[in-house]
């Protein structure tokens, strides 16, 4: 018995760990000899972020920001950064790390903001991608898995702040 018995496993801990290692190697190969600043989007990214950076064998710097879209339960075009990074990113290679890419509004906004601060390059790495939900042409440079239009929880992702601590990604089922 688990408090999450209503959630159906979509990606196990082992599947996630394996795929995150592969993506980490891709990043390592693409940035040979460079130093990268990884910027995580809180809160949902914490588990993926920790696993990703621990598998990248190269010098790196980490920082975090928080972003939220304001309109009750629906995502709007109005994405606001409510906590900013401390790092001066001018002239640095940046990879924004996010739990899930959905409409694309959050990452588009953050990318534009970081580019306006003259980062040398800005790429994005996401654990999950729901391409069918996109409202713009945003594409992640690195992604672990693509999923259908499902609401998922676990491995950092929440439903109403619950289920973030599940060690796997699961489809949330209200019943
Ligand atoms: P968007 O790409 O701007 O629409 O927003 C992405 C954000 O919406 C993510 O960082 C999550 O916080 C949230 N989100 C989108 N889909 C899901 C889901 O299936 N489960 C949990 N959170 C989600
Ligand atoms: Mg998020």
PDB file of C-alpha atoms and ligand atoms in Angstrom:
ATOM      1  CA  UNK A   1       0.000   0.000   0.000  1.00  0.00           C
ATOM      2  CA  UNK A   2       1.203   3.476  -0.868  1.00  0.00           C
ATOM      3  CA  UNK A   3      -0.415   6.861  -0.587  1.00  0.00           C
ATOM      4  CA  UNK A   4       0.005   7.059  -4.367  1.00  0.00           C
ATOM      5  CA  UNK A   5      -1.787   3.829  -5.289  1.00  0.00           C
ATOM      6  CA  UNK A   6      -4.155   5.878  -7.460  1.00  0.00           C
ATOM      7  CA  UNK A   7      -1.233   6.923  -9.676  1.00  0.00           C
ATOM      8  CA  UNK A   8      -0.163   4.663 -12.552  1.00  0.00           C
ATOM      9  CA  UNK A   9       3.583   4.371 -13.137  1.00  0.00           C
ATOM     10  CA  UNK A  10       4.665   5.785 -16.508  1.00  0.00           C
ATOM     11  CA  UNK A  11       8.467   5.824 -16.092  1.00  0.00           C
ATOM     12  CA  UNK A  12      10.184   3.838 -13.366  1.00  0.00           C
ATOM     13  CA  UNK A  13      13.102   5.122 -11.300  1.00  0.00           C
ATOM     14  CA  UNK A  14      15.421   2.867 -13.312  1.00  0.00           C
ATOM     15  CA  UNK A  15      14.127   4.124 -16.679  1.00  0.00           C
ATOM     16  CA  UNK A  16      14.535   7.725 -15.549  1.00  0.00           C
ATOM     17  CA  UNK A  17      18.029   7.167 -14.175  1.00  0.00           C
ATOM     18  CA  UNK A  18      19.163   5.427 -17.355  1.00  0.00           C
ATOM     19  CA  UNK A  19      17.788   8.100 -19.672  1.00  0.00           C
ATOM     20  CA  UNK A  20      19.081  10.990 -17.538  1.00  0.00           C
ATOM     21  CA  UNK A  21      22.574   9.475 -17.777  1.00  0.00           C
ATOM     22  CA  UNK A  22      22.293   9.382 -21.578  1.00  0.00           C
ATOM     23  CA  UNK A  23      21.210  13.020 -21.734  1.00  0.00           C
ATOM     24  CA  UNK A  24      24.038  13.999 -19.377  1.00  0.00           C
ATOM     25  CA  UNK A  25      26.535  12.342 -21.756  1.00  0.00           C
ATOM     26  CA  UNK A  26      25.018  14.229 -24.712  1.00  0.00           C
ATOM     27  CA  UNK A  27      25.553  17.505 -22.828  1.00  0.00           C
ATOM     28  CA  UNK A  28      29.115  16.517 -21.936  1.00  0.00           C
ATOM     29  CA  UNK A  29      29.915  15.824 -25.587  1.00  0.00           C
ATOM     30  CA  UNK A  30      28.352  19.080 -26.792  1.00  0.00           C
ATOM     31  CA  UNK A  31      30.220  21.300 -24.316  1.00  0.00           C
ATOM     32  CA  UNK A  32      33.673  19.697 -24.319  1.00  0.00           C
ATOM     33  CA  UNK A  33      36.161  22.041 -22.673  1.00  0.00           C
ATOM     34  CA  UNK A  34      33.513  24.617 -21.754  1.00  0.00           C
ATOM     35  CA  UNK A  35      32.068  25.580 -18.408  1.00  0.00           C
ATOM     36  CA  UNK A  36      28.276  25.524 -18.157  1.00  0.00           C
ATOM     37  CA  UNK A  37      25.879  27.253 -15.781  1.00  0.00           C
ATOM     38  CA  UNK A  38      22.866  25.023 -15.092  1.00  0.00           C
ATOM     39  CA  UNK A  39      19.800  27.015 -14.060  1.00  0.00           C
ATOM     40  CA  UNK A  40      16.949  25.011 -12.540  1.00  0.00           C
ATOM     41  CA  UNK A  41      13.327  26.157 -12.533  1.00  0.00           C
ATOM     42  CA  UNK A  42      11.941  25.511  -9.052  1.00  0.00           C
ATOM     43  CA  UNK A  43      10.145  23.666  -7.543  1.00  0.00           C
ATOM     44  CA  UNK A  44       9.406  20.785  -9.870  1.00  0.00           C
ATOM     45  CA  UNK A  45      12.916  20.439 -11.246  1.00  0.00           C
ATOM     46  CA  UNK A  46      14.737  19.503  -8.060  1.00  0.00           C
ATOM     47  CA  UNK A  47      14.907  15.727  -8.575  1.00  0.00           C
ATOM     48  CA  UNK A  48      15.750  15.803 -12.289  1.00  0.00           C
ATOM     49  CA  UNK A  49      18.251  18.616 -11.737  1.00  0.00           C
ATOM     50  CA  UNK A  50      20.140  16.751  -9.034  1.00  0.00           C
ATOM     51  CA  UNK A  51      20.379  13.588 -11.136  1.00  0.00           C
ATOM     52  CA  UNK A  52      21.329  15.430 -14.314  1.00  0.00           C
ATOM     53  CA  UNK A  53      24.177  17.533 -12.925  1.00  0.00           C
ATOM     54  CA  UNK A  54      25.573  14.628 -10.914  1.00  0.00           C
ATOM     55  CA  UNK A  55      25.978  12.701 -14.156  1.00  0.00           C
ATOM     56  CA  UNK A  56      27.721  15.443 -16.099  1.00  0.00           C
ATOM     57  CA  UNK A  57      31.484  15.017 -15.839  1.00  0.00           C
ATOM     58  CA  UNK A  58      32.625  18.595 -16.411  1.00  0.00           C
ATOM     59  CA  UNK A  59      33.046  21.850 -14.504  1.00  0.00           C
ATOM     60  CA  UNK A  60      29.710  23.483 -13.861  1.00  0.00           C
ATOM     61  CA  UNK A  61      27.966  26.122 -11.846  1.00  0.00           C
ATOM     62  CA  UNK A  62      24.389  25.774 -10.566  1.00  0.00           C
ATOM     63  CA  UNK A  63      21.699  28.312  -9.782  1.00  0.00           C
ATOM     64  CA  UNK A  64      17.914  28.408  -9.498  1.00  0.00           C
ATOM     65  CA  UNK A  65      14.968  30.606 -10.295  1.00  0.00           C
ATOM     66  CA  UNK A  66      11.255  30.373  -9.812  1.00  0.00           C
ATOM     67  CA  UNK A  67       8.629  31.185 -12.417  1.00  0.00           C
ATOM     68  CA  UNK A  68       4.862  31.184 -12.264  1.00  0.00           C
ATOM     69  CA  UNK A  69       2.007  31.993 -14.595  1.00  0.00           C
ATOM     70  CA  UNK A  70      -0.892  33.901 -13.161  1.00  0.00           C
ATOM     71  CA  UNK A  71      -4.486  32.872 -13.919  1.00  0.00           C
ATOM     72  CA  UNK A  72      -5.932  30.453 -11.391  1.00  0.00           C
ATOM     73  CA  UNK A  73      -5.433  26.964 -12.704  1.00  0.00           C
ATOM     74  CA  UNK A  74      -4.821  27.756 -16.377  1.00  0.00           C
ATOM     75  CA  UNK A  75      -1.515  28.760 -17.862  1.00  0.00           C
ATOM     76  CA  UNK A  76      -1.528  32.236 -19.415  1.00  0.00           C
ATOM     77  CA  UNK A  77       0.927  34.236 -21.479  1.00  0.00           C
ATOM     78  CA  UNK A  78       1.765  36.134 -18.307  1.00  0.00           C
ATOM     79  CA  UNK A  79       4.758  34.269 -16.905  1.00  0.00           C
ATOM     80  CA  UNK A  80       6.543  36.041 -14.068  1.00  0.00           C
ATOM     81  CA  UNK A  81       9.899  35.234 -12.523  1.00  0.00           C
ATOM     82  CA  UNK A  82       9.272  35.389  -8.792  1.00  0.00           C
ATOM     83  CA  UNK A  83      12.791  34.407  -7.687  1.00  0.00           C
ATOM     84  CA  UNK A  84      15.841  35.297  -9.698  1.00  0.00           C
ATOM     85  CA  UNK A  85      19.294  33.763 -10.087  1.00  0.00           C
ATOM     86  CA  UNK A  86      22.246  35.279  -8.230  1.00  0.00           C
ATOM     87  CA  UNK A  87      24.670  34.520 -11.049  1.00  0.00           C
ATOM     88  CA  UNK A  88      25.894  37.170 -13.469  1.00  0.00           C
ATOM     89  CA  UNK A  89      25.438  35.173 -16.694  1.00  0.00           C
ATOM     90  CA  UNK A  90      26.870  37.607 -19.218  1.00  0.00           C
ATOM     91  CA  UNK A  91      29.322  35.704 -21.416  1.00  0.00           C
ATOM     92  CA  UNK A  92      28.402  32.309 -19.957  1.00  0.00           C
ATOM     93  CA  UNK A  93      26.967  29.163 -21.521  1.00  0.00           C
ATOM     94  CA  UNK A  94      23.634  28.506 -19.822  1.00  0.00           C
ATOM     95  CA  UNK A  95      21.405  25.426 -19.784  1.00  0.00           C
ATOM     96  CA  UNK A  96      17.954  26.013 -18.321  1.00  0.00           C
ATOM     97  CA  UNK A  97      16.693  22.823 -16.669  1.00  0.00           C
ATOM     98  CA  UNK A  98      12.940  22.266 -16.332  1.00  0.00           C
ATOM     99  CA  UNK A  99      10.774  19.342 -15.219  1.00  0.00           C
ATOM    100  CA  UNK A 100       8.217  19.449 -18.022  1.00  0.00           C
ATOM    101  CA  UNK A 101       7.715  21.421 -21.210  1.00  0.00           C
ATOM    102  CA  UNK A 102       3.994  21.928 -21.731  1.00  0.00           C
ATOM    103  CA  UNK A 103       2.633  25.036 -23.511  1.00  0.00           C
ATOM    104  CA  UNK A 104       6.187  26.340 -23.825  1.00  0.00           C
ATOM    105  CA  UNK A 105       5.375  29.730 -22.302  1.00  0.00           C
ATOM    106  CA  UNK A 106       7.532  29.372 -19.193  1.00  0.00           C
ATOM    107  CA  UNK A 107      10.704  28.317 -20.989  1.00  0.00           C
ATOM    108  CA  UNK A 108      10.269  30.818 -23.827  1.00  0.00           C
ATOM    109  CA  UNK A 109       9.981  33.611 -21.290  1.00  0.00           C
ATOM    110  CA  UNK A 110      12.979  32.486 -19.237  1.00  0.00           C
ATOM    111  CA  UNK A 111      15.121  31.919 -22.329  1.00  0.00           C
ATOM    112  CA  UNK A 112      14.346  35.422 -23.634  1.00  0.00           C
ATOM    113  CA  UNK A 113      15.100  36.932 -20.248  1.00  0.00           C
ATOM    114  CA  UNK A 114      18.483  35.188 -19.995  1.00  0.00           C
ATOM    115  CA  UNK A 115      19.384  36.080 -23.589  1.00  0.00           C
ATOM    116  CA  UNK A 116      18.617  39.719 -22.808  1.00  0.00           C
ATOM    117  CA  UNK A 117      21.281  39.500 -20.084  1.00  0.00           C
ATOM    118  CA  UNK A 118      23.826  38.584 -22.771  1.00  0.00           C
ATOM    119  CA  UNK A 119      24.441  34.942 -21.927  1.00  0.00           C
ATOM    120  CA  UNK A 120      26.871  33.491 -24.475  1.00  0.00           C
ATOM    121  CA  UNK A 121      24.377  30.724 -25.275  1.00  0.00           C
ATOM    122  CA  UNK A 122      21.099  29.507 -23.780  1.00  0.00           C
ATOM    123  CA  UNK A 123      19.905  25.937 -24.224  1.00  0.00           C
ATOM    124  CA  UNK A 124      17.197  23.964 -22.426  1.00  0.00           C
ATOM    125  CA  UNK A 125      17.023  20.487 -20.916  1.00  0.00           C
ATOM    126  CA  UNK A 126      13.700  18.983 -19.869  1.00  0.00           C
ATOM    127  CA  UNK A 127      12.781  15.712 -18.231  1.00  0.00           C
ATOM    128  CA  UNK A 128       9.436  15.471 -20.064  1.00  0.00           C
ATOM    129  CA  UNK A 129       7.991  17.083 -23.174  1.00  0.00           C
ATOM    130  CA  UNK A 130       4.298  17.264 -24.128  1.00  0.00           C
ATOM    131  CA  UNK A 131       4.603  18.523 -27.720  1.00  0.00           C
ATOM    132  CA  UNK A 132       0.855  18.319 -28.395  1.00  0.00           C
ATOM    133  CA  UNK A 133       0.232  21.090 -25.845  1.00  0.00           C
ATOM    134  CA  UNK A 134       2.547  23.694 -27.335  1.00  0.00           C
ATOM    135  CA  UNK A 135       1.208  27.220 -28.074  1.00  0.00           C
ATOM    136  CA  UNK A 136       4.490  28.448 -29.607  1.00  0.00           C
ATOM    137  CA  UNK A 137       7.352  26.897 -31.565  1.00  0.00           C
ATOM    138  CA  UNK A 138       9.542  26.254 -28.509  1.00  0.00           C
ATOM    139  CA  UNK A 139      11.684  23.123 -28.653  1.00  0.00           C
ATOM    140  CA  UNK A 140      13.945  21.725 -25.963  1.00  0.00           C
ATOM    141  CA  UNK A 141      17.563  21.067 -26.906  1.00  0.00           C
ATOM    142  CA  UNK A 142      17.733  18.063 -24.574  1.00  0.00           C
ATOM    143  CA  UNK A 143      14.850  15.926 -23.370  1.00  0.00           C
ATOM    144  CA  UNK A 144      14.481  12.594 -21.642  1.00  0.00           C
ATOM    145  CA  UNK A 145      11.002  11.528 -22.756  1.00  0.00           C
ATOM    146  CA  UNK A 146       8.089  12.761 -24.866  1.00  0.00           C
ATOM    147  CA  UNK A 147       4.625  12.045 -23.509  1.00  0.00           C
ATOM    148  CA  UNK A 148       1.023  12.409 -24.684  1.00  0.00           C
ATOM    149  CA  UNK A 149      -1.302  15.013 -23.231  1.00  0.00           C
ATOM    150  CA  UNK A 150      -1.447  13.414 -19.772  1.00  0.00           C
ATOM    151  CA  UNK A 151      -1.206  14.957 -16.331  1.00  0.00           C
ATOM    152  CA  UNK A 152       1.768  13.402 -14.608  1.00  0.00           C
ATOM    153  CA  UNK A 153       3.189  13.550 -11.094  1.00  0.00           C
ATOM    154  CA  UNK A 154       6.256  12.353  -9.239  1.00  0.00           C
ATOM    155  CA  UNK A 155      10.028  12.806  -9.555  1.00  0.00           C
ATOM    156  CA  UNK A 156       9.502  16.448  -8.588  1.00  0.00           C
ATOM    157  CA  UNK A 157       6.187  17.032 -10.386  1.00  0.00           C
ATOM    158  CA  UNK A 158       3.153  17.804  -8.270  1.00  0.00           C
ATOM    159  CA  UNK A 159      -0.604  17.868  -8.280  1.00  0.00           C
ATOM    160  CA  UNK A 160      -1.619  20.561  -5.814  1.00  0.00           C
ATOM    161  CA  UNK A 161       1.831  20.257  -4.137  1.00  0.00           C
ATOM    162  CA  UNK A 162       1.350  16.500  -3.625  1.00  0.00           C
ATOM    163  CA  UNK A 163       3.326  13.563  -5.048  1.00  0.00           C
ATOM    164  CA  UNK A 164       6.605  15.429  -5.681  1.00  0.00           C
ATOM    165  CA  UNK A 165       8.490  12.827  -3.657  1.00  0.00           C
ATOM    166  CA  UNK A 166       7.448   9.776  -5.686  1.00  0.00           C
ATOM    167  CA  UNK A 167      10.649   8.158  -7.013  1.00  0.00           C
ATOM    168  CA  UNK A 168       8.981   7.556 -10.428  1.00  0.00           C
ATOM    169  CA  UNK A 169       6.790   9.476 -12.899  1.00  0.00           C
ATOM    170  CA  UNK A 170       3.127   8.457 -12.795  1.00  0.00           C
ATOM    171  CA  UNK A 171      -0.132   9.372 -14.482  1.00  0.00           C
ATOM    172  CA  UNK A 172      -2.342  11.133 -11.991  1.00  0.00           C
ATOM    173  CA  UNK A 173      -5.813   9.665 -11.699  1.00  0.00           C
ATOM    174  CA  UNK A 174      -8.371  11.442  -9.536  1.00  0.00           C
ATOM    175  CA  UNK A 175     -10.389   8.264  -8.906  1.00  0.00           C
TER     176      UNK A 175
HETATM  177  P1  LIG B   1       4.410  25.690 -19.644  1.00  0.00           P
HETATM  178  O1  LIG B   1       5.321  24.944 -20.567  1.00  0.00           O
HETATM  179  O2  LIG B   1       4.703  27.145 -19.525  1.00  0.00           O
HETATM  180  O3  LIG B   1       2.962  25.430 -19.968  1.00  0.00           O
HETATM  181  O4  LIG B   1       4.529  25.219 -18.161  1.00  0.00           O
HETATM  182  C1  LIG B   1       5.224  24.202 -17.717  1.00  0.00           C
HETATM  183  C2  LIG B   1       4.912  24.052 -16.246  1.00  0.00           C
HETATM  184  O5  LIG B   1       3.560  23.595 -16.051  1.00  0.00           O
HETATM  185  C3  LIG B   1       5.786  23.013 -15.636  1.00  0.00           C
HETATM  186  O6  LIG B   1       6.964  23.568 -15.113  1.00  0.00           O
HETATM  187  C4  LIG B   1       4.912  22.420 -14.564  1.00  0.00           C
HETATM  188  O7  LIG B   1       5.072  23.163 -13.384  1.00  0.00           O
HETATM  189  C5  LIG B   1       3.511  22.594 -15.060  1.00  0.00           C
HETATM  190  N1  LIG B   1       2.984  21.337 -15.657  1.00  0.00           N
HETATM  191  C6  LIG B   1       2.684  21.125 -16.949  1.00  0.00           C
HETATM  192  N2  LIG B   1       2.245  19.880 -17.156  1.00  0.00           N
HETATM  193  C7  LIG B   1       2.291  19.256 -15.954  1.00  0.00           C
HETATM  194  C8  LIG B   1       1.967  17.910 -15.520  1.00  0.00           C
HETATM  195  O8  LIG B   1       1.562  17.004 -16.279  1.00  0.00           O
HETATM  196  N3  LIG B   1       2.162  17.651 -14.199  1.00  0.00           N
HETATM  197  C9  LIG B   1       2.612  18.581 -13.315  1.00  0.00           C
HETATM  198  N4  LIG B   1       2.931  19.844 -13.682  1.00  0.00           N
HETATM  199  C10 LIG B   1       2.763  20.182 -14.993  1.00  0.00           C
HETATM  200 MG1  LIG B   2       8.059  23.592 -13.392  1.00  0.00          MG
END
